[in-house]
Amino acid sequence: MKKYETQMVQRDVLTSTICNKCGKEFINEDGHSNGEIEHFTVEFGWGSFIDMDVFMFDLCDNCFYEFVKTFKIEPEMGCSTLN
């Protein structure tokens, strides 16, 4: 025979994400991003002057687009395979 008891469990739930550039806050629904802001992780490899550092930040779509427009050479673009 199995006996069960009800236990309260605390967990961290993502409630919002803030753009590191403009400071706009995006409310998350059910712990998920609403698609208007993306998280970036950039790792610099051995030999770089910021050798082995990792930068993590969030940019909203507008700030990301404005950032990309500053490039001298346009980045390559493709379609996501995520659905």
PDB file of N, CA and C in Angstrom:
ATOM      1  N   MET A   1       0.836  -1.165   0.000  1.00  0.00           N
ATOM      2  CA  MET A   1       0.000   0.000   0.000  1.00  0.00           C
ATOM      3  C   MET A   1       0.892   1.244   0.000  1.00  0.00           C
ATOM      4  N   LYS A   2       0.503   2.240  -0.774  1.00  0.00           N
ATOM      5  CA  LYS A   2       1.250   3.488  -0.845  1.00  0.00           C
ATOM      6  C   LYS A   2       0.475   4.576  -0.130  1.00  0.00           C
ATOM      7  N   LYS A   3       1.194   5.347   0.657  1.00  0.00           N
ATOM      8  CA  LYS A   3       0.577   6.477   1.343  1.00  0.00           C
ATOM      9  C   LYS A   3       1.121   7.761   0.719  1.00  0.00           C
ATOM     10  N   TYR A   4       0.268   8.743   0.555  1.00  0.00           N
ATOM     11  CA  TYR A   4       0.658  10.022  -0.040  1.00  0.00           C
ATOM     12  C   TYR A   4       0.358  11.152   0.925  1.00  0.00           C
ATOM     13  N   GLU A   5       1.131  12.202   0.809  1.00  0.00           N
ATOM     14  CA  GLU A   5       0.852  13.413   1.558  1.00  0.00           C
ATOM     15  C   GLU A   5       1.007  14.598   0.599  1.00  0.00           C
ATOM     16  N   THR A   6       0.295  15.646   0.873  1.00  0.00           N
ATOM     17  CA  THR A   6       0.379  16.847   0.060  1.00  0.00           C
ATOM     18  C   THR A   6       1.482  17.737   0.607  1.00  0.00           C
ATOM     19  N   GLN A   7       2.398  18.176  -0.275  1.00  0.00           N
ATOM     20  CA  GLN A   7       3.498  19.032   0.128  1.00  0.00           C
ATOM     21  C   GLN A   7       3.477  20.300  -0.721  1.00  0.00           C
ATOM     22  N   MET A   8       3.778  21.406  -0.091  1.00  0.00           N
ATOM     23  CA  MET A   8       3.895  22.673  -0.803  1.00  0.00           C
ATOM     24  C   MET A   8       5.337  22.802  -1.293  1.00  0.00           C
ATOM     25  N   VAL A   9       5.507  23.097  -2.565  1.00  0.00           N
ATOM     26  CA  VAL A   9       6.832  23.228  -3.148  1.00  0.00           C
ATOM     27  C   VAL A   9       6.995  24.651  -3.677  1.00  0.00           C
ATOM     28  N   GLN A  10       8.074  25.307  -3.290  1.00  0.00           N
ATOM     29  CA  GLN A  10       8.362  26.633  -3.816  1.00  0.00           C
ATOM     30  C   GLN A  10       9.287  26.498  -5.011  1.00  0.00           C
ATOM     31  N   ARG A  11       9.022  27.321  -6.045  1.00  0.00           N
ATOM     32  CA  ARG A  11       9.903  27.316  -7.207  1.00  0.00           C
ATOM     33  C   ARG A  11       9.962  28.725  -7.775  1.00  0.00           C
ATOM     34  N   ASP A  12      11.048  29.024  -8.455  1.00  0.00           N
ATOM     35  CA  ASP A  12      11.197  30.323  -9.105  1.00  0.00           C
ATOM     36  C   ASP A  12      10.435  30.302 -10.419  1.00  0.00           C
ATOM     37  N   VAL A  13       9.624  31.324 -10.642  1.00  0.00           N
ATOM     38  CA  VAL A  13       8.841  31.441 -11.867  1.00  0.00           C
ATOM     39  C   VAL A  13       9.218  32.754 -12.537  1.00  0.00           C
ATOM     40  N   LEU A  14       9.591  32.682 -13.795  1.00  0.00           N
ATOM     41  CA  LEU A  14       9.941  33.878 -14.547  1.00  0.00           C
ATOM     42  C   LEU A  14       8.699  34.730 -14.753  1.00  0.00           C
ATOM     43  N   THR A  15       8.731  35.966 -14.280  1.00  0.00           N
ATOM     44  CA  THR A  15       7.562  36.844 -14.385  1.00  0.00           C
ATOM     45  C   THR A  15       7.751  37.945 -15.420  1.00  0.00           C
ATOM     46  N   SER A  16       8.995  38.352 -15.661  1.00  0.00           N
ATOM     47  CA  SER A  16       9.241  39.369 -16.676  1.00  0.00           C
ATOM     48  C   SER A  16      10.694  39.312 -17.118  1.00  0.00           C
ATOM     49  N   THR A  17      10.952  39.906 -18.282  1.00  0.00           N
ATOM     50  CA  THR A  17      12.301  40.022 -18.815  1.00  0.00           C
ATOM     51  C   THR A  17      12.506  41.480 -19.201  1.00  0.00           C
ATOM     52  N   ILE A  18      13.652  42.036 -18.855  1.00  0.00           N
ATOM     53  CA  ILE A  18      13.936  43.444 -19.113  1.00  0.00           C
ATOM     54  C   ILE A  18      15.050  43.554 -20.149  1.00  0.00           C
ATOM     55  N   CYS A  19      14.824  44.388 -21.159  1.00  0.00           N
ATOM     56  CA  CYS A  19      15.827  44.625 -22.197  1.00  0.00           C
ATOM     57  C   CYS A  19      17.025  45.332 -21.568  1.00  0.00           C
ATOM     58  N   ASN A  20      18.216  44.774 -21.773  1.00  0.00           N
ATOM     59  CA  ASN A  20      19.420  45.368 -21.211  1.00  0.00           C
ATOM     60  C   ASN A  20      19.755  46.721 -21.838  1.00  0.00           C
ATOM     61  N   LYS A  21      19.274  46.994 -23.045  1.00  0.00           N
ATOM     62  CA  LYS A  21      19.612  48.257 -23.709  1.00  0.00           C
ATOM     63  C   LYS A  21      18.636  49.374 -23.376  1.00  0.00           C
ATOM     64  N   CYS A  22      17.340  49.164 -23.585  1.00  0.00           N
ATOM     65  CA  CYS A  22      16.366  50.250 -23.404  1.00  0.00           C
ATOM     66  C   CYS A  22      15.662  50.209 -22.053  1.00  0.00           C
ATOM     67  N   GLY A  23      15.734  49.074 -21.350  1.00  0.00           N
ATOM     68  CA  GLY A  23      15.118  48.964 -20.036  1.00  0.00           C
ATOM     69  C   GLY A  23      13.640  48.618 -20.042  1.00  0.00           C
ATOM     70  N   LYS A  24      13.061  48.410 -21.232  1.00  0.00           N
ATOM     71  CA  LYS A  24      11.637  48.064 -21.300  1.00  0.00           C
ATOM     72  C   LYS A  24      11.424  46.677 -20.699  1.00  0.00           C
ATOM     73  N   GLU A  25      10.354  46.563 -19.917  1.00  0.00           N
ATOM     74  CA  GLU A  25      10.033  45.295 -19.256  1.00  0.00           C
ATOM     75  C   GLU A  25       8.953  44.559 -20.038  1.00  0.00           C
ATOM     76  N   PHE A  26       9.171  43.280 -20.256  1.00  0.00           N
ATOM     77  CA  PHE A  26       8.222  42.426 -20.963  1.00  0.00           C
ATOM     78  C   PHE A  26       7.694  41.389 -19.985  1.00  0.00           C
ATOM     79  N   ILE A  27       6.384  41.356 -19.815  1.00  0.00           N
ATOM     80  CA  ILE A  27       5.748  40.423 -18.890  1.00  0.00           C
ATOM     81  C   ILE A  27       5.702  39.047 -19.537  1.00  0.00           C
ATOM     82  N   ASN A  28       6.138  38.049 -18.778  1.00  0.00           N
ATOM     83  CA  ASN A  28       6.128  36.677 -19.267  1.00  0.00           C
ATOM     84  C   ASN A  28       4.840  35.991 -18.843  1.00  0.00           C
ATOM     85  N   GLU A  29       4.305  35.189 -19.748  1.00  0.00           N
ATOM     86  CA  GLU A  29       3.098  34.426 -19.453  1.00  0.00           C
ATOM     87  C   GLU A  29       3.472  32.970 -19.213  1.00  0.00           C
ATOM     88  N   ASP A  30       3.046  32.430 -18.108  1.00  0.00           N
ATOM     89  CA  ASP A  30       3.308  31.031 -17.758  1.00  0.00           C
ATOM     90  C   ASP A  30       4.794  30.690 -17.786  1.00  0.00           C
ATOM     91  N   GLY A  31       5.642  31.640 -17.412  1.00  0.00           N
ATOM     92  CA  GLY A  31       7.072  31.379 -17.358  1.00  0.00           C
ATOM     93  C   GLY A  31       7.770  31.394 -18.696  1.00  0.00           C
ATOM     94  N   HIS A  32       7.078  31.817 -19.757  1.00  0.00           N
ATOM     95  CA  HIS A  32       7.665  31.830 -21.099  1.00  0.00           C
ATOM     96  C   HIS A  32       7.685  33.246 -21.654  1.00  0.00           C
ATOM     97  N   SER A  33       8.673  33.522 -22.484  1.00  0.00           N
ATOM     98  CA  SER A  33       8.778  34.819 -23.136  1.00  0.00           C
ATOM     99  C   SER A  33       7.621  34.999 -24.104  1.00  0.00           C
ATOM    100  N   ASN A  34       7.212  36.245 -24.292  1.00  0.00           N
ATOM    101  CA  ASN A  34       6.120  36.513 -25.220  1.00  0.00           C
ATOM    102  C   ASN A  34       6.608  36.684 -26.655  1.00  0.00           C
ATOM    103  N   GLY A  35       7.881  36.475 -26.908  1.00  0.00           N
ATOM    104  CA  GLY A  35       8.416  36.525 -28.259  1.00  0.00           C
ATOM    105  C   GLY A  35       8.924  37.887 -28.693  1.00  0.00           C
ATOM    106  N   GLU A  36       8.824  38.904 -27.847  1.00  0.00           N
ATOM    107  CA  GLU A  36       9.287  40.243 -28.210  1.00  0.00           C
ATOM    108  C   GLU A  36      10.677  40.551 -27.672  1.00  0.00           C
ATOM    109  N   ILE A  37      11.281  39.588 -27.000  1.00  0.00           N
ATOM    110  CA  ILE A  37      12.606  39.797 -26.414  1.00  0.00           C
ATOM    111  C   ILE A  37      13.354  38.469 -26.475  1.00  0.00           C
ATOM    112  N   GLU A  38      14.662  38.553 -26.713  1.00  0.00           N
ATOM    113  CA  GLU A  38      15.471  37.343 -26.844  1.00  0.00           C
ATOM    114  C   GLU A  38      16.652  37.397 -25.888  1.00  0.00           C
ATOM    115  N   HIS A  39      17.067  36.226 -25.441  1.00  0.00           N
ATOM    116  CA  HIS A  39      18.228  36.093 -24.562  1.00  0.00           C
ATOM    117  C   HIS A  39      19.435  35.712 -25.415  1.00  0.00           C
ATOM    118  N   PHE A  40      20.575  36.326 -25.144  1.00  0.00           N
ATOM    119  CA  PHE A  40      21.801  36.045 -25.884  1.00  0.00           C
ATOM    120  C   PHE A  40      22.891  35.627 -24.913  1.00  0.00           C
ATOM    121  N   THR A  41      23.663  34.625 -25.311  1.00  0.00           N
ATOM    122  CA  THR A  41      24.856  34.208 -24.582  1.00  0.00           C
ATOM    123  C   THR A  41      26.005  34.252 -25.574  1.00  0.00           C
ATOM    124  N   VAL A  42      27.022  35.050 -25.275  1.00  0.00           N
ATOM    125  CA  VAL A  42      28.166  35.204 -26.168  1.00  0.00           C
ATOM    126  C   VAL A  42      29.415  34.796 -25.399  1.00  0.00           C
ATOM    127  N   GLU A  43      30.124  33.791 -25.924  1.00  0.00           N
ATOM    128  CA  GLU A  43      31.353  33.301 -25.299  1.00  0.00           C
ATOM    129  C   GLU A  43      32.542  33.702 -26.154  1.00  0.00           C
ATOM    130  N   PHE A  44      33.570  34.250 -25.519  1.00  0.00           N
ATOM    131  CA  PHE A  44      34.779  34.618 -26.231  1.00  0.00           C
ATOM    132  C   PHE A  44      35.844  33.572 -25.959  1.00  0.00           C
ATOM    133  N   GLY A  45      36.453  33.094 -27.016  1.00  0.00           N
ATOM    134  CA  GLY A  45      37.378  31.983 -26.919  1.00  0.00           C
ATOM    135  C   GLY A  45      38.791  32.377 -26.545  1.00  0.00           C
ATOM    136  N   TRP A  46      39.601  31.368 -26.466  1.00  0.00           N
ATOM    137  CA  TRP A  46      40.997  31.509 -26.100  1.00  0.00           C
ATOM    138  C   TRP A  46      41.694  32.414 -27.103  1.00  0.00           C
ATOM    139  N   GLY A  47      42.510  33.322 -26.604  1.00  0.00           N
ATOM    140  CA  GLY A  47      43.266  34.220 -27.460  1.00  0.00           C
ATOM    141  C   GLY A  47      42.632  35.588 -27.623  1.00  0.00           C
ATOM    142  N   SER A  48      41.373  35.716 -27.275  1.00  0.00           N
ATOM    143  CA  SER A  48      40.694  37.007 -27.331  1.00  0.00           C
ATOM    144  C   SER A  48      41.152  37.851 -26.147  1.00  0.00           C
ATOM    145  N   PHE A  49      41.097  39.187 -26.294  1.00  0.00           N
ATOM    146  CA  PHE A  49      41.476  40.017 -25.148  1.00  0.00           C
ATOM    147  C   PHE A  49      40.457  39.909 -24.017  1.00  0.00           C
ATOM    148  N   ILE A  50      39.290  39.358 -24.297  1.00  0.00           N
ATOM    149  CA  ILE A  50      38.322  39.038 -23.237  1.00  0.00           C
ATOM    150  C   ILE A  50      38.188  37.516 -23.155  1.00  0.00           C
ATOM    151  N   ASP A  51      39.358  36.906 -23.154  1.00  0.00           N
ATOM    152  CA  ASP A  51      39.548  35.464 -23.156  1.00  0.00           C
ATOM    153  C   ASP A  51      38.648  34.750 -22.148  1.00  0.00           C
ATOM    154  N   MET A  52      37.829  33.836 -22.655  1.00  0.00           N
ATOM    155  CA  MET A  52      36.994  32.934 -21.869  1.00  0.00           C
ATOM    156  C   MET A  52      35.876  33.635 -21.094  1.00  0.00           C
ATOM    157  N   ASP A  53      35.621  34.903 -21.372  1.00  0.00           N
ATOM    158  CA  ASP A  53      34.504  35.596 -20.727  1.00  0.00           C
ATOM    159  C   ASP A  53      33.197  35.220 -21.413  1.00  0.00           C
ATOM    160  N   VAL A  54      32.129  35.238 -20.663  1.00  0.00           N
ATOM    161  CA  VAL A  54      30.794  34.944 -21.189  1.00  0.00           C
ATOM    162  C   VAL A  54      29.889  36.122 -20.844  1.00  0.00           C
ATOM    163  N   PHE A  55      29.230  36.663 -21.848  1.00  0.00           N
ATOM    164  CA  PHE A  55      28.275  37.748 -21.652  1.00  0.00           C
ATOM    165  C   PHE A  55      26.873  37.202 -21.876  1.00  0.00           C
ATOM    166  N   MET A  56      25.961  37.485 -20.956  1.00  0.00           N
ATOM    167  CA  MET A  56      24.564  37.066 -21.089  1.00  0.00           C
ATOM    168  C   MET A  56      23.696  38.303 -20.955  1.00  0.00           C
ATOM    169  N   PHE A  57      22.802  38.506 -21.922  1.00  0.00           N
ATOM    170  CA  PHE A  57      21.960  39.694 -21.900  1.00  0.00           C
ATOM    171  C   PHE A  57      20.690  39.441 -22.694  1.00  0.00           C
ATOM    172  N   ASP A  58      19.714  40.329 -22.498  1.00  0.00           N
ATOM    173  CA  ASP A  58      18.434  40.238 -23.190  1.00  0.00           C
ATOM    174  C   ASP A  58      18.220  41.515 -23.993  1.00  0.00           C
ATOM    175  N   LEU A  59      17.781  41.365 -25.246  1.00  0.00           N
ATOM    176  CA  LEU A  59      17.471  42.510 -26.099  1.00  0.00           C
ATOM    177  C   LEU A  59      16.075  42.347 -26.672  1.00  0.00           C
ATOM    178  N   CYS A  60      15.314  43.449 -26.641  1.00  0.00           N
ATOM    179  CA  CYS A  60      14.006  43.415 -27.287  1.00  0.00           C
ATOM    180  C   CYS A  60      14.223  43.452 -28.803  1.00  0.00           C
ATOM    181  N   ASP A  61      13.190  43.122 -29.550  1.00  0.00           N
ATOM    182  CA  ASP A  61      13.293  43.086 -31.006  1.00  0.00           C
ATOM    183  C   ASP A  61      13.771  44.419 -31.571  1.00  0.00           C
ATOM    184  N   ASN A  62      13.230  45.531 -31.066  1.00  0.00           N
ATOM    185  CA  ASN A  62      13.605  46.851 -31.581  1.00  0.00           C
ATOM    186  C   ASN A  62      15.078  47.157 -31.339  1.00  0.00           C
ATOM    187  N   CYS A  63      15.559  46.904 -30.136  1.00  0.00           N
ATOM    188  CA  CYS A  63      16.961  47.178 -29.818  1.00  0.00           C
ATOM    189  C   CYS A  63      17.890  46.259 -30.604  1.00  0.00           C
ATOM    190  N   PHE A  64      17.492  45.014 -30.779  1.00  0.00           N
ATOM    191  CA  PHE A  64      18.304  44.098 -31.572  1.00  0.00           C
ATOM    192  C   PHE A  64      18.418  44.599 -33.002  1.00  0.00           C
ATOM    193  N   TYR A  65      17.286  45.013 -33.587  1.00  0.00           N
ATOM    194  CA  TYR A  65      17.282  45.495 -34.966  1.00  0.00           C
ATOM    195  C   TYR A  65      18.135  46.756 -35.099  1.00  0.00           C
ATOM    196  N   GLU A  66      18.018  47.685 -34.151  1.00  0.00           N
ATOM    197  CA  GLU A  66      18.828  48.907 -34.181  1.00  0.00           C
ATOM    198  C   GLU A  66      20.316  48.571 -34.052  1.00  0.00           C
ATOM    199  N   PHE A  67      20.658  47.594 -33.229  1.00  0.00           N
ATOM    200  CA  PHE A  67      22.043  47.152 -33.068  1.00  0.00           C
ATOM    201  C   PHE A  67      22.582  46.585 -34.378  1.00  0.00           C
ATOM    202  N   VAL A  68      21.812  45.719 -35.018  1.00  0.00           N
ATOM    203  CA  VAL A  68      22.243  45.083 -36.264  1.00  0.00           C
ATOM    204  C   VAL A  68      22.431  46.126 -37.368  1.00  0.00           C
ATOM    205  N   LYS A  69      21.628  47.171 -37.361  1.00  0.00           N
ATOM    206  CA  LYS A  69      21.748  48.216 -38.385  1.00  0.00           C
ATOM    207  C   LYS A  69      23.063  48.984 -38.280  1.00  0.00           C
ATOM    208  N   THR A  70      23.780  48.871 -37.158  1.00  0.00           N
ATOM    209  CA  THR A  70      25.062  49.557 -37.006  1.00  0.00           C
ATOM    210  C   THR A  70      26.215  48.777 -37.637  1.00  0.00           C
ATOM    211  N   PHE A  71      25.981  47.548 -38.069  1.00  0.00           N
ATOM    212  CA  PHE A  71      27.038  46.721 -38.651  1.00  0.00           C
ATOM    213  C   PHE A  71      27.457  47.284 -40.012  1.00  0.00           C
ATOM    214  N   LYS A  72      28.754  47.286 -40.302  1.00  0.00           N
ATOM    215  CA  LYS A  72      29.230  47.676 -41.631  1.00  0.00           C
ATOM    216  C   LYS A  72      28.844  46.627 -42.664  1.00  0.00           C
ATOM    217  N   ILE A  73      28.851  45.373 -42.260  1.00  0.00           N
ATOM    218  CA  ILE A  73      28.478  44.265 -43.142  1.00  0.00           C
ATOM    219  C   ILE A  73      27.253  43.606 -42.541  1.00  0.00           C
ATOM    220  N   GLU A  74      26.202  43.487 -43.347  1.00  0.00           N
ATOM    221  CA  GLU A  74      24.962  42.888 -42.844  1.00  0.00           C
ATOM    222  C   GLU A  74      25.194  41.438 -42.435  1.00  0.00           C
ATOM    223  N   PRO A  75      24.582  41.013 -41.347  1.00  0.00           N
ATOM    224  CA  PRO A  75      24.717  39.609 -40.943  1.00  0.00           C
ATOM    225  C   PRO A  75      23.939  38.701 -41.891  1.00  0.00           C
ATOM    226  N   GLU A  76      24.381  37.465 -41.972  1.00  0.00           N
ATOM    227  CA  GLU A  76      23.636  36.480 -42.749  1.00  0.00           C
ATOM    228  C   GLU A  76      22.349  36.168 -42.011  1.00  0.00           C
ATOM    229  N   MET A  77      21.299  35.921 -42.764  1.00  0.00           N
ATOM    230  CA  MET A  77      20.013  35.588 -42.157  1.00  0.00           C
ATOM    231  C   MET A  77      19.521  34.270 -42.730  1.00  0.00           C
ATOM    232  N   GLY A  78      18.754  33.567 -41.944  1.00  0.00           N
ATOM    233  CA  GLY A  78      18.147  32.318 -42.373  1.00  0.00           C
ATOM    234  C   GLY A  78      16.827  32.147 -41.668  1.00  0.00           C
ATOM    235  N   CYS A  79      16.209  31.013 -41.884  1.00  0.00           N
ATOM    236  CA  CYS A  79      14.933  30.709 -41.237  1.00  0.00           C
ATOM    237  C   CYS A  79      15.176  29.758 -40.075  1.00  0.00           C
ATOM    238  N   SER A  80      14.433  29.962 -39.014  1.00  0.00           N
ATOM    239  CA  SER A  80      14.530  29.102 -37.851  1.00  0.00           C
ATOM    240  C   SER A  80      13.882  27.757 -38.144  1.00  0.00           C
ATOM    241  N   THR A  81      14.480  26.723 -37.596  1.00  0.00           N
ATOM    242  CA  THR A  81      13.879  25.392 -37.716  1.00  0.00           C
ATOM    243  C   THR A  81      13.055  25.070 -36.486  1.00  0.00           C
ATOM    244  N   LEU A  82      12.983  26.021 -35.544  1.00  0.00           N
ATOM    245  CA  LEU A  82      12.201  25.814 -34.325  1.00  0.00           C
ATOM    246  C   LEU A  82      10.745  26.136 -34.594  1.00  0.00           C
ATOM    247  N   ASN A  83       9.875  25.273 -34.194  1.00  0.00           N
ATOM    248  CA  ASN A  83       8.431  25.516 -34.327  1.00  0.00           C
ATOM    249  C   ASN A  83       7.736  25.228 -33.037  1.00  0.00           C
TER     250      ASN A  83
END
